[in-house]
Coordinates of C-alpha atoms and ligand atoms in Angstrom, one line a residue:
M1 CA 101.7 110.2 90.1
S2 CA 104.5 111.4 92.3
V3 CA 108.2 111.8 92.2
Q4 CA 109.8 109.4 94.4
R5 CA 113.5 108.5 95.5
T6 CA 114.5 105.0 96.1
L7 CA 117.6 103.2 97.3
V8 CA 119.3 100.9 94.8
L9 CA 122.3 98.8 95.6
C10 CA 124.6 97.0 93.2
K11 CA 125.5 94.0 95.2
P12 CA 129.0 92.5 95.6
D13 CA 128.3 90.0 92.7
A14 CA 127.3 92.9 90.4
V15 CA 130.7 94.7 91.1
Q16 CA 132.7 91.5 91.0
R17 CA 131.1 90.5 87.5
G18 CA 131.6 93.9 86.1
L19 CA 127.8 94.5 85.6
V20 CA 127.7 97.9 87.4
G21 CA 127.6 99.9 84.4
R22 CA 124.9 97.9 82.5
I23 CA 122.7 97.8 85.5
I24 CA 123.1 101.8 86.0
S25 CA 122.2 102.0 82.2
R26 CA 119.0 100.3 82.6
F27 CA 117.8 103.0 85.1
E28 CA 119.2 105.7 83.0
E29 CA 117.6 104.5 79.7
K30 CA 114.3 104.2 81.4
G31 CA 114.4 107.9 82.1
L32 CA 115.0 107.9 85.8
K33 CA 117.7 110.1 87.3
V34 CA 120.6 109.2 89.6
V35 CA 120.8 111.8 92.4
G36 CA 123.5 110.0 94.5
M37 CA 126.2 107.2 93.9
K38 CA 129.0 105.9 95.8
M39 CA 131.0 102.6 96.3
L40 CA 131.2 101.4 99.9
S41 CA 132.0 98.2 101.9
L42 CA 129.3 97.4 104.2
D43 CA 130.3 96.3 107.8
E44 CA 127.9 93.7 109.7
E45 CA 126.2 96.6 111.5
L46 CA 125.1 98.4 108.4
A47 CA 124.1 95.1 106.8
R48 CA 122.0 94.1 109.9
R49 CA 120.3 97.6 109.9
H50 CA 119.6 97.6 106.2
Y51 CA 118.3 93.9 106.4
Q52 CA 116.6 94.3 109.9
E53 CA 113.3 92.9 108.5
H54 CA 115.1 89.6 107.8
V55 CA 116.9 89.0 111.0
Q56 CA 114.9 86.0 112.1
K57 CA 115.0 84.3 108.3
P58 CA 117.1 81.2 108.1
F59 CA 118.8 82.8 105.1
F60 CA 119.9 85.8 107.2
P61 CA 123.6 84.8 108.1
E62 CA 124.1 83.8 104.5
L63 CA 122.8 87.2 103.2
V64 CA 124.9 89.4 105.7
A65 CA 128.1 87.2 104.9
F66 CA 127.3 87.9 101.3
I67 CA 126.6 91.6 101.2
T68 CA 129.7 92.3 103.4
S69 CA 131.9 90.1 101.2
S70 CA 133.1 92.7 98.8
P71 CA 132.2 96.4 98.1
I72 CA 129.0 97.4 96.6
V73 CA 127.7 100.6 94.6
A74 CA 124.7 102.5 96.1
M75 CA 122.4 104.7 94.2
A76 CA 119.7 107.0 95.0
I77 CA 117.3 107.0 92.0
E78 CA 114.7 109.6 91.4
G79 CA 111.5 109.8 89.2
E80 CA 107.9 109.3 88.8
N81 CA 106.8 106.4 90.8
A82 CA 110.4 105.4 91.0
I83 CA 109.9 102.8 93.8
E84 CA 107.7 100.6 91.9
V85 CA 109.4 101.4 88.5
V86 CA 112.7 100.2 89.9
R87 CA 111.4 97.1 91.4
G88 CA 109.9 96.3 88.0
L89 CA 113.4 96.7 86.1
M90 CA 115.0 94.5 88.7
G91 CA 112.6 91.7 88.5
V92 CA 111.3 89.3 91.2
T93 CA 113.7 88.2 94.0
D94 CA 114.6 84.8 92.5
P95 CA 116.5 85.4 89.3
Q96 CA 115.5 82.0 87.9
K97 CA 111.8 83.2 88.1
A98 CA 112.5 86.8 87.1
A99 CA 111.3 87.8 83.5
S100 CA 113.8 88.2 80.7
G101 CA 114.3 91.8 80.1
T102 CA 114.8 92.4 83.8
I103 CA 118.2 92.8 85.7
R104 CA 117.8 89.7 87.8
G105 CA 116.2 87.7 84.7
D106 CA 119.0 88.5 82.3
F107 CA 122.1 88.3 84.6
G108 CA 121.3 85.9 87.6
L109 CA 120.8 82.4 88.7
N110 CA 121.3 82.4 92.3
L111 CA 118.7 83.6 95.0
T112 CA 121.3 85.2 97.2
K113 CA 123.4 86.6 94.4
N114 CA 120.6 88.6 92.7
L115 CA 122.8 91.5 91.8
V116 CA 120.6 94.4 93.1
H117 CA 118.4 95.7 95.9
G118 CA 115.7 98.1 95.6
S119 CA 113.6 99.7 98.4
D120 CA 110.0 98.0 98.6
C121 CA 107.9 100.9 99.7
L122 CA 108.0 104.8 100.6
S123 CA 108.7 104.2 104.2
S124 CA 111.7 101.6 103.4
A125 CA 113.0 104.0 100.7
Q126 CA 113.1 106.9 103.2
H127 CA 114.7 104.8 105.9
E128 CA 117.2 103.1 103.5
L129 CA 118.4 106.3 102.0
L130 CA 119.1 107.8 105.1
L131 CA 121.2 104.5 106.2
F132 CA 123.5 105.1 103.0
F133 CA 123.5 108.8 102.0
S134 CA 124.0 111.9 104.0
P135 CA 121.8 114.9 102.7
E136 CA 124.8 116.6 101.1
E137 CA 125.3 113.4 99.0
L138 CA 122.1 113.7 97.3
H139 CA 121.9 116.3 94.5
E140 CA 119.0 118.4 93.1
Y141 CA 119.2 118.9 89.4
S142 CA 117.0 118.8 86.4
L143 CA 117.5 116.6 83.3
T144 CA 117.4 118.8 80.2
L145 CA 115.8 115.9 78.2
K146 CA 113.0 115.3 80.6
A147 CA 110.3 117.0 78.4
W148 CA 111.2 114.3 75.9
M149 CA 110.7 111.4 78.1
Ligands
LIG201 P1 114.0 91.6 97.6 O1 115.5 92.0 97.5 O2 113.5 91.2 96.4 O3 113.4 92.7 98.2 P2 113.6 90.2 100.1 O4 112.6 89.3 100.4 O5 113.5 91.5 100.7 O6 113.9 90.3 98.3 O7 115.1 89.5 100.4 C1 116.4 90.3 100.7 C2 117.5 89.7 99.9 O8 117.6 88.3 100.7 C3 117.1 88.9 98.6 O9 117.4 90.1 97.7 C4 118.0 87.9 98.3 O10 119.5 88.5 98.0 C5 118.0 87.2 99.9 N1 117.0 86.2 99.9 C6 115.7 86.4 99.9 N2 115.1 85.2 100.1 C7 116.0 84.2 100.2 C8 116.0 82.9 100.4 O11 115.0 82.2 100.5 N3 117.3 82.2 100.4 C9 118.5 83.0 100.4 N4 118.4 84.2 100.0 C10 117.3 84.9 100.2
LIG202 MG1 113.3 93.6 100.2

């Protein structure tokens, strides 16, 4: 088991619907550590770089329009096996198919407006964290309750 860092985005729908606090709580309650957090508005260039792997997909223009439509909240999340654990807490891509108890399963219905992004592997996590955070925006600290989790 290794300690990993991953990028989570609370997408524009999460901010507009006032769900950011509840989404962050899911990660905190699990025992994961927020090591960086900020609100920002994506411009088209950052949206394209972040979703580079989907450039050729038919849904790409809609995805870029959506993610740039309103501010997002970006978080760097750290913990044991954090990449997979975060994806598990989020649920599968389509909120209609995501299990109850997951963020997408509990709060969403729409495939584009699926509330959250989480990096899908170690190399994406490293790349995506660099897109959204400078080194001094990421914090090294210990959780005093760690021994109990
Ligand atoms: P992921 O967010 O679960 O990793 P990806 O396949 O990487 O899913 O897709 C990136 C984002 O693009 C999704 O979170 C969703 O917002 C959007 N998306 C994916 N597939 C579709 C689609 O078929 N139609 C519309 N939007 C989609
Ligand atoms: Mg993805």
